Amino acid sequence: MAKRVVLAYSGGLDTSVAVKWIADEWGAEVVCLAADVGQGGDFEAVRARALAAGAVEAKVVDLRAEFATDYVLPAMRANALYEGKYPLVSALSRPVIAKHLVIAAREFGADAVAHGCTGKGNDQVRFEVGVRALAPDLEVLAPVRVWGMTRDDCIAYAAQHDIPIQQSKAKPYSIDDNLVGRAIECGEMEDPWARPPGDIWELTADVADAPAQPRDVVVAFEAGVPVSIDGRALPLHELLAELTTVVGSYGFGRLDMVENRRVGIKSRETYEAPGSLALIAAHQDLESITLERDVMREKARLEPRYSELVYDGLWFSPLRRALDAFVDSTQEHVTGEVRLTLEPGRCAPSGRRAVKGLYDYELATYDAADAFRHEDAAGFVRLWGLSTETVARRQGGLDG
Ligand code: ARG
């Protein structure tokens, strides 16, 4: 049995109860690691709560910059949207937290790490597979998966053991948030027909409350890396936070979907990720003018695979690395700007320009500047259709 455990500590109900429970039931010392991945909140209070719950040590690590550049950025360059929609909010933060659990385990001389995920979700997969990929020698403990307590049992357990918690019975949602966005699940949303309650949203305004006046935001990229908004250079984590505020105020960026979890369950999920969705839209748009056709199509074919890998907890895998190498090689000329126009409930590209774009005005124009060799078209088109023309001539039957 483990002697010393580093627990990924969020400050929420489950992980607070887990501190005491691991110590009492498994007789291990618990070191809490709270990761700042851009969720906001008072981390001093989180640290204090960890110690009050019985942790022997509690450490807060600011992972925002690392999270943005090493995890969010590669996914954004891959235009990664799971099942075509979800920008991988939680899926992206788990590997960076797993990495720092391992670092902390070494630092504090722990022989195990622990997480507060249930047995029904994806996050257990991501933490465990991630930790084992980095440190196969460490044990990974999942107290919530074995303790068999309901939410009410946990609240009662906390009261009984003087564990400070913030939860009340009023808002029964499970929320996970970070720089990429927010995931909100459970409560009445477990009925996929039920409209999401109005009080779940924090990053996005209701469309009715959005400014009536449209607004433009210009995002600049260098080799596929977002570098500035409206000419102001910002580190990626700040850029994303700012874009989230601006775009969210227009009521863009909410998702309501039923998705396929890795463990085989269909689950109804709501998300808000205004900044990430805007950034992916802008990036994809800039690619339309900078990537050669075949590269763009092959990249589009690989993007869903990339998203699945990340969603399924295989961030630290040879395939993800190989796909990143491919994506990286496509981004050399993804340098330029995209103008996003914001209107109530909408955020869409309304212009793009690139330093070495492949859009050639003289080829595309119908004006006098036209440099396209029209005489080449006739032979090309005839050969393009020659095979079907031959069928028509010899065999017919192509009329329906
Ligand atoms: N369904 C999403 C995912 O698997 C969100 C999970 C959110 N986690 C949470 N503890 N609420 O990535």
Coordinates of C-alpha atoms and ligand atoms in Angstrom, one line a residue:
M1 CA 0.0 0.0 0.0
A2 CA 1.1 3.5 -0.8
K3 CA 2.8 5.5 2.0
R4 CA 2.7 8.9 0.5
V5 CA 0.3 10.1 -2.2
V6 CA 0.2 13.2 -4.3
L7 CA -3.5 14.0 -4.9
A8 CA -4.6 16.2 -7.8
Y9 CA -6.6 18.6 -5.7
S10 CA -9.2 21.0 -7.1
G11 CA -10.6 22.3 -3.8
G12 CA -14.0 20.8 -4.6
L13 CA -16.1 18.4 -2.6
D14 CA -14.7 15.1 -3.9
T15 CA -11.1 15.9 -3.6
S16 CA -11.5 17.5 -0.2
V17 CA -13.2 14.4 1.1
A18 CA -10.5 12.3 -0.6
V19 CA -7.7 13.9 1.4
K20 CA -9.2 12.7 4.7
W21 CA -10.5 9.4 3.3
I22 CA -7.1 8.4 1.8
A23 CA -5.4 9.2 5.1
D24 CA -8.0 7.3 7.2
E25 CA -8.8 4.3 5.0
W26 CA -5.5 3.7 3.3
G27 CA -3.2 5.1 6.0
A28 CA -1.2 7.2 3.6
E29 CA 0.1 10.8 3.9
V30 CA -1.6 13.0 1.4
V31 CA 0.2 15.9 -0.4
C32 CA -2.2 18.1 -2.4
L33 CA -1.3 19.5 -5.7
A34 CA -3.6 22.3 -7.0
A35 CA -3.0 23.2 -10.6
D36 CA -3.8 26.7 -12.0
V37 CA -4.8 26.0 -15.6
G38 CA -6.7 29.2 -15.9
Q39 CA -9.9 28.3 -14.0
G40 CA -9.6 31.4 -11.8
G41 CA -10.4 31.5 -8.1
D42 CA -8.4 32.0 -5.0
F43 CA -5.6 29.5 -4.9
E44 CA -4.5 30.6 -1.4
A45 CA -7.9 29.6 -0.2
V46 CA -7.6 26.3 -2.1
R47 CA -4.3 25.6 -0.4
A48 CA -5.7 26.4 3.0
R49 CA -8.7 24.1 2.4
A50 CA -6.3 21.3 1.4
L51 CA -4.4 21.7 4.7
A52 CA -7.6 22.0 6.7
A53 CA -8.8 18.7 5.1
G54 CA -5.7 17.0 6.4
A55 CA -3.0 17.3 3.8
V56 CA 0.5 17.1 5.1
E57 CA 1.6 19.5 2.3
A58 CA -0.3 21.5 -0.2
K59 CA 1.3 23.1 -3.3
V60 CA -0.2 25.4 -5.9
V61 CA 1.5 25.4 -9.4
D62 CA 0.7 28.0 -12.0
L63 CA 0.6 26.0 -15.2
R64 CA -1.2 28.5 -17.4
A65 CA 1.7 29.4 -19.7
E66 CA 2.9 25.8 -20.0
F67 CA -0.7 24.5 -20.5
A68 CA -1.3 27.1 -23.3
T69 CA 1.9 26.6 -25.2
D70 CA 2.5 22.8 -24.8
Y71 CA -1.1 21.5 -24.9
V72 CA -3.6 24.0 -26.0
L73 CA -1.5 25.3 -28.9
P74 CA -0.8 22.0 -30.6
A75 CA -4.5 21.1 -30.4
M76 CA -5.5 24.4 -31.8
R77 CA -3.1 24.0 -34.7
A78 CA -4.7 20.7 -35.3
N79 CA -8.1 22.4 -35.2
A80 CA -9.0 19.7 -32.7
L81 CA -12.7 19.4 -32.1
Y82 CA -13.9 16.1 -30.7
E83 CA -16.9 14.7 -32.7
G84 CA -16.6 17.8 -34.7
K85 CA -17.6 20.2 -31.9
Y86 CA -15.9 20.0 -28.5
P87 CA -12.6 21.8 -28.2
L88 CA -11.3 19.3 -25.6
V89 CA -11.5 21.6 -22.5
S90 CA -10.9 18.9 -19.8
A91 CA -9.1 16.5 -22.1
L92 CA -6.3 19.0 -22.6
S93 CA -5.8 19.9 -19.0
R94 CA -5.4 16.3 -17.7
P95 CA -2.1 15.5 -19.3
V96 CA -0.4 18.7 -18.0
I97 CA -1.8 18.0 -14.5
A98 CA -0.6 14.3 -14.8
K99 CA 2.8 15.5 -15.7
H100 CA 3.0 17.8 -12.7
L101 CA 1.6 15.0 -10.4
V102 CA 4.6 13.0 -11.4
I103 CA 7.0 15.9 -10.8
A104 CA 5.4 16.5 -7.4
A105 CA 5.6 12.8 -6.6
R106 CA 9.4 12.9 -7.2
E107 CA 9.7 16.1 -5.3
F108 CA 7.8 14.9 -2.2
G109 CA 9.1 11.4 -2.3
A110 CA 5.7 9.9 -3.0
D111 CA 5.1 6.4 -4.2
A112 CA 1.6 7.0 -5.6
V113 CA -0.6 9.7 -7.1
A114 CA -4.3 10.0 -6.8
H115 CA -7.2 11.7 -8.6
G116 CA -10.8 12.5 -7.7
C117 CA -12.5 11.2 -10.8
T118 CA -15.3 8.7 -10.9
G119 CA -15.3 5.4 -12.7
K120 CA -17.8 6.6 -15.4
G121 CA -15.9 9.4 -17.0
N122 CA -13.0 10.1 -19.3
D123 CA -10.9 12.0 -16.8
Q124 CA -9.9 8.9 -14.9
V125 CA -8.6 7.5 -18.2
R126 CA -6.6 10.6 -19.0
F127 CA -5.0 10.9 -15.6
E128 CA -4.1 7.2 -15.3
V129 CA -2.9 6.6 -18.8
G130 CA -1.0 9.9 -18.6
V131 CA 0.7 9.1 -15.3
R132 CA 1.6 5.6 -16.4
A133 CA 3.0 6.9 -19.7
L134 CA 5.4 9.2 -17.7
A135 CA 6.1 7.1 -14.6
P136 CA 5.1 3.4 -14.9
D137 CA 6.6 2.9 -11.4
L138 CA 4.0 5.1 -9.6
E139 CA 0.8 3.6 -8.3
V140 CA -2.3 5.5 -9.3
L141 CA -5.2 5.6 -6.8
A142 CA -8.8 6.5 -7.5
P143 CA -10.5 6.9 -4.2
V144 CA -13.8 8.2 -5.6
R145 CA -14.1 5.1 -7.8
V146 CA -14.0 2.8 -4.8
W147 CA -15.6 4.6 -1.9
G148 CA -19.2 4.2 -3.0
M149 CA -20.4 7.5 -1.5
T150 CA -23.1 9.6 -3.1
R151 CA -22.8 13.3 -3.3
D152 CA -25.0 13.6 -0.2
D153 CA -22.8 11.0 1.6
C154 CA -19.8 13.2 0.8
I155 CA -21.4 16.3 2.1
A156 CA -22.2 14.4 5.3
Y157 CA -18.7 12.9 5.5
A158 CA -17.2 16.4 5.2
A159 CA -19.5 17.8 7.9
Q160 CA -18.6 14.8 10.2
H161 CA -14.9 15.4 9.8
D162 CA -14.9 19.2 9.8
I163 CA -13.7 19.3 6.2
P164 CA -14.4 22.8 4.9
I165 CA -16.4 22.7 1.6
Q166 CA -18.2 25.2 -0.5
Q167 CA -20.7 23.0 -2.1
S168 CA -24.4 23.3 -1.3
K169 CA -27.2 21.1 -2.5
A170 CA -28.6 23.9 -4.7
K171 CA -26.3 23.6 -7.7
P172 CA -25.7 20.0 -8.5
Y173 CA -23.5 20.5 -11.5
S174 CA -20.2 19.0 -12.2
I175 CA -18.0 21.8 -13.6
D176 CA -14.5 21.7 -15.0
D177 CA -12.9 24.9 -16.3
N178 CA -9.7 26.2 -17.6
L179 CA -8.2 28.5 -20.2
V180 CA -9.9 26.6 -23.0
G181 CA -13.4 26.9 -21.6
R182 CA -15.9 25.4 -19.2
A183 CA -17.6 22.0 -19.1
I184 CA -20.9 21.8 -17.2
E185 CA -22.7 18.5 -16.7
C186 CA -25.2 16.7 -14.4
G187 CA -28.3 18.1 -12.7
E188 CA -31.4 18.4 -14.8
M189 CA -29.2 18.2 -18.0
E190 CA -29.0 14.5 -17.5
D191 CA -32.2 14.5 -19.5
P192 CA -30.9 15.3 -23.0
W193 CA -34.2 16.9 -23.9
A194 CA -34.2 19.4 -21.0
R195 CA -33.1 22.8 -21.9
P196 CA -29.8 23.8 -20.1
P197 CA -30.8 26.0 -17.1
G198 CA -30.0 29.6 -17.6
D199 CA -27.7 29.9 -14.5
I200 CA -25.0 27.5 -15.8
W201 CA -23.2 30.0 -18.1
E202 CA -20.3 32.2 -16.9
L203 CA -18.2 32.8 -20.0
T204 CA -20.9 33.6 -22.4
A205 CA -23.7 36.3 -22.3
D206 CA -27.2 35.4 -23.4
V207 CA -27.6 36.5 -27.0
A208 CA -30.4 38.9 -25.9
D209 CA -27.8 40.7 -23.7
A210 CA -25.1 40.9 -26.4
P211 CA -24.1 44.3 -27.7
A212 CA -26.2 45.2 -30.7
Q213 CA -23.2 46.9 -32.4
P214 CA -21.0 44.4 -34.3
R215 CA -17.3 44.5 -33.6
D216 CA -14.2 43.3 -35.4
V217 CA -11.3 41.5 -33.7
V218 CA -8.1 40.9 -35.7
V219 CA -6.1 37.9 -34.7
A220 CA -2.6 37.6 -36.0
F221 CA -0.7 34.3 -36.4
E222 CA 3.0 33.5 -36.9
A223 CA 3.6 30.0 -38.2
G224 CA 0.3 28.9 -36.8
V225 CA 0.8 30.5 -33.4
P226 CA -1.6 33.2 -32.4
V227 CA 0.5 36.1 -31.4
S228 CA -1.7 39.2 -31.1
I229 CA -5.2 40.6 -30.9
D230 CA -5.8 43.9 -32.7
G231 CA -2.1 44.4 -33.0
R232 CA -1.4 43.9 -29.3
A233 CA 1.1 41.1 -28.8
L234 CA 0.1 38.8 -25.9
P235 CA 1.4 35.5 -24.5
L236 CA -1.0 32.7 -25.6
H237 CA -2.7 32.2 -22.2
E238 CA -3.5 35.9 -22.0
L239 CA -4.6 36.1 -25.6
L240 CA -7.0 33.2 -25.0
A241 CA -8.3 34.7 -21.8
E242 CA -8.9 38.1 -23.5
L243 CA -10.5 36.5 -26.6
T244 CA -12.8 34.5 -24.3
T245 CA -14.0 37.7 -22.6
V246 CA -14.6 39.7 -25.9
V247 CA -16.2 36.9 -27.9
G248 CA -18.2 35.6 -24.9
S249 CA -19.8 39.0 -24.4
Y250 CA -21.4 38.5 -27.8
G251 CA -23.1 35.3 -26.7
F252 CA -21.0 33.1 -29.0
G253 CA -19.4 29.8 -27.9
R254 CA -22.0 27.6 -26.2
L255 CA -22.3 24.0 -27.0
D256 CA -25.0 21.5 -26.1
M257 CA -24.3 18.0 -27.2
V258 CA -24.5 14.3 -26.5
E259 CA -21.0 12.8 -26.8
N260 CA -19.5 9.4 -26.7
R261 CA -17.3 8.9 -23.7
R262 CA -14.3 6.5 -23.9
V263 CA -15.9 4.2 -21.4
G264 CA -18.9 3.6 -23.7
I265 CA -21.5 5.9 -22.2
K266 CA -23.3 8.6 -24.2
S267 CA -23.4 11.7 -22.1
R268 CA -25.1 15.0 -22.4
E269 CA -22.6 17.8 -22.1
T270 CA -22.8 21.5 -22.2
Y271 CA -19.7 23.7 -22.8
E272 CA -18.8 27.2 -23.3
A273 CA -15.5 28.0 -25.0
P274 CA -15.9 31.3 -26.8
G275 CA -12.2 32.1 -27.1
S276 CA -11.1 28.6 -28.2
L277 CA -13.8 28.2 -30.8
A278 CA -13.0 31.7 -32.2
L279 CA -9.3 30.9 -32.3
I280 CA -9.9 27.6 -34.1
A281 CA -12.2 29.3 -36.6
A282 CA -9.6 32.0 -37.3
H283 CA -6.7 29.5 -37.5
Q284 CA -8.7 27.3 -39.9
D285 CA -9.5 30.2 -42.0
L286 CA -5.9 31.3 -42.3
E287 CA -5.0 27.8 -43.3
S288 CA -7.5 28.1 -46.2
I289 CA -5.3 30.7 -47.8
T290 CA -1.9 29.3 -46.8
L291 CA -2.0 25.5 -47.1
E292 CA -1.6 23.8 -50.4
R293 CA -4.8 21.9 -51.3
D294 CA -3.5 18.3 -50.8
V295 CA -1.8 19.2 -47.5
M296 CA -5.0 20.9 -46.3
R297 CA -7.2 17.9 -47.2
E298 CA -4.8 15.4 -45.6
K299 CA -4.6 17.5 -42.5
A300 CA -8.4 17.7 -42.4
R301 CA -8.5 13.9 -42.6
L302 CA -6.1 13.5 -39.6
E303 CA -7.7 16.2 -37.4
P304 CA -10.6 14.0 -36.1
R305 CA -8.1 11.3 -35.3
Y306 CA -6.0 13.8 -33.4
S307 CA -9.0 14.9 -31.4
E308 CA -10.0 11.3 -30.6
L309 CA -6.5 10.5 -29.3
V310 CA -6.5 13.5 -27.0
Y311 CA -10.1 12.9 -25.8
D312 CA -9.3 9.2 -25.2
G313 CA -6.4 10.0 -22.9
L314 CA -3.6 9.2 -25.3
W315 CA -1.8 12.6 -25.2
F316 CA 1.4 11.0 -24.2
S317 CA 1.5 8.6 -27.1
P318 CA 3.8 8.0 -30.1
L319 CA 0.9 8.7 -32.5
R320 CA 0.1 12.1 -31.0
R321 CA 3.7 13.0 -31.3
A322 CA 3.9 11.8 -34.9
L323 CA 0.7 13.7 -35.8
D324 CA 2.1 16.8 -34.1
A325 CA 5.2 16.5 -36.3
F326 CA 3.0 16.4 -39.4
V327 CA 0.9 19.4 -38.2
D328 CA 4.0 21.3 -37.3
S329 CA 5.4 20.8 -40.8
T330 CA 2.2 22.3 -42.3
Q331 CA 2.3 25.5 -40.3
E332 CA 5.5 27.2 -41.6
H333 CA 3.5 29.6 -43.7
V334 CA 0.4 30.0 -41.6
T335 CA 1.4 33.6 -40.9
G336 CA -1.0 36.4 -41.3
E337 CA -4.2 37.9 -40.0
V338 CA -7.9 37.0 -39.8
R339 CA -10.6 39.5 -39.1
L340 CA -13.4 38.0 -36.9
T341 CA -16.6 39.8 -36.9
L342 CA -18.7 39.6 -33.8
E343 CA -22.5 40.0 -33.8
P344 CA -25.0 38.8 -31.2
G345 CA -24.6 35.0 -31.1
R346 CA -22.1 34.9 -33.9
C347 CA -18.4 35.0 -34.5
A348 CA -17.2 34.5 -38.0
P349 CA -14.2 35.3 -40.2
S350 CA -14.9 38.3 -42.5
G351 CA -11.4 38.7 -44.0
R352 CA -8.0 37.1 -44.1
R353 CA -4.5 38.0 -45.4
A354 CA -1.2 36.1 -45.3
V355 CA 2.4 37.0 -45.7
K356 CA 3.0 34.1 -48.2
G357 CA -0.6 33.3 -49.1
L358 CA -1.4 31.0 -52.0
Y359 CA -4.3 33.2 -53.1
D360 CA -3.2 34.7 -56.4
Y361 CA -5.3 37.6 -57.5
E362 CA -4.1 37.3 -61.1
L363 CA -5.2 33.7 -61.2
A364 CA -8.5 34.3 -59.5
T365 CA -9.7 37.5 -61.0
Y366 CA -12.2 37.9 -63.8
D367 CA -10.9 41.4 -64.5
A368 CA -8.3 42.5 -67.0
A369 CA -5.4 41.5 -64.7
D370 CA -6.3 37.9 -65.4
A371 CA -3.1 35.8 -65.9
F372 CA -4.8 32.4 -66.0
R373 CA -4.0 30.4 -69.1
H374 CA -7.6 29.9 -70.4
E375 CA -6.3 27.8 -73.3
D376 CA -5.0 25.2 -70.9
A377 CA -8.5 24.6 -69.5
A378 CA -10.1 23.0 -72.6
G379 CA -7.7 20.1 -72.8
F380 CA -7.6 19.6 -69.0
V381 CA -11.3 19.3 -68.8
R382 CA -11.5 16.9 -71.7
L383 CA -8.9 14.6 -70.2
W384 CA -10.5 14.9 -66.7
G385 CA -13.8 13.5 -68.1
L386 CA -12.3 11.2 -70.7
S387 CA -12.9 8.0 -68.8
T388 CA -16.6 8.6 -68.2
E389 CA -16.9 9.9 -71.7
T390 CA -15.6 6.6 -72.9
V391 CA -18.1 4.7 -70.8
A392 CA -20.9 6.9 -72.3
R393 CA -19.7 6.1 -75.8
R394 CA -19.3 2.4 -75.4
Q395 CA -21.6 1.3 -72.6
G396 CA -24.0 4.2 -71.8
G397 CA -26.1 3.9 -68.7
L398 CA -24.7 7.0 -67.0
D399 CA -28.0 8.9 -67.1
G400 CA -29.2 8.2 -63.6
Ligands
ARG1 N1 -17.1 15.3 -21.1 C1 -16.0 16.2 -21.1 C2 -14.7 15.4 -21.3 O1 -14.7 14.2 -21.2 C3 -15.9 17.0 -19.9 C4 -15.6 16.4 -18.6 C5 -15.7 17.4 -17.5 N2 -15.2 16.9 -16.3 C6 -15.9 17.2 -15.1 N3 -15.3 16.8 -14.0 N4 -17.0 17.9 -15.1 O2 -13.7 16.0 -21.7

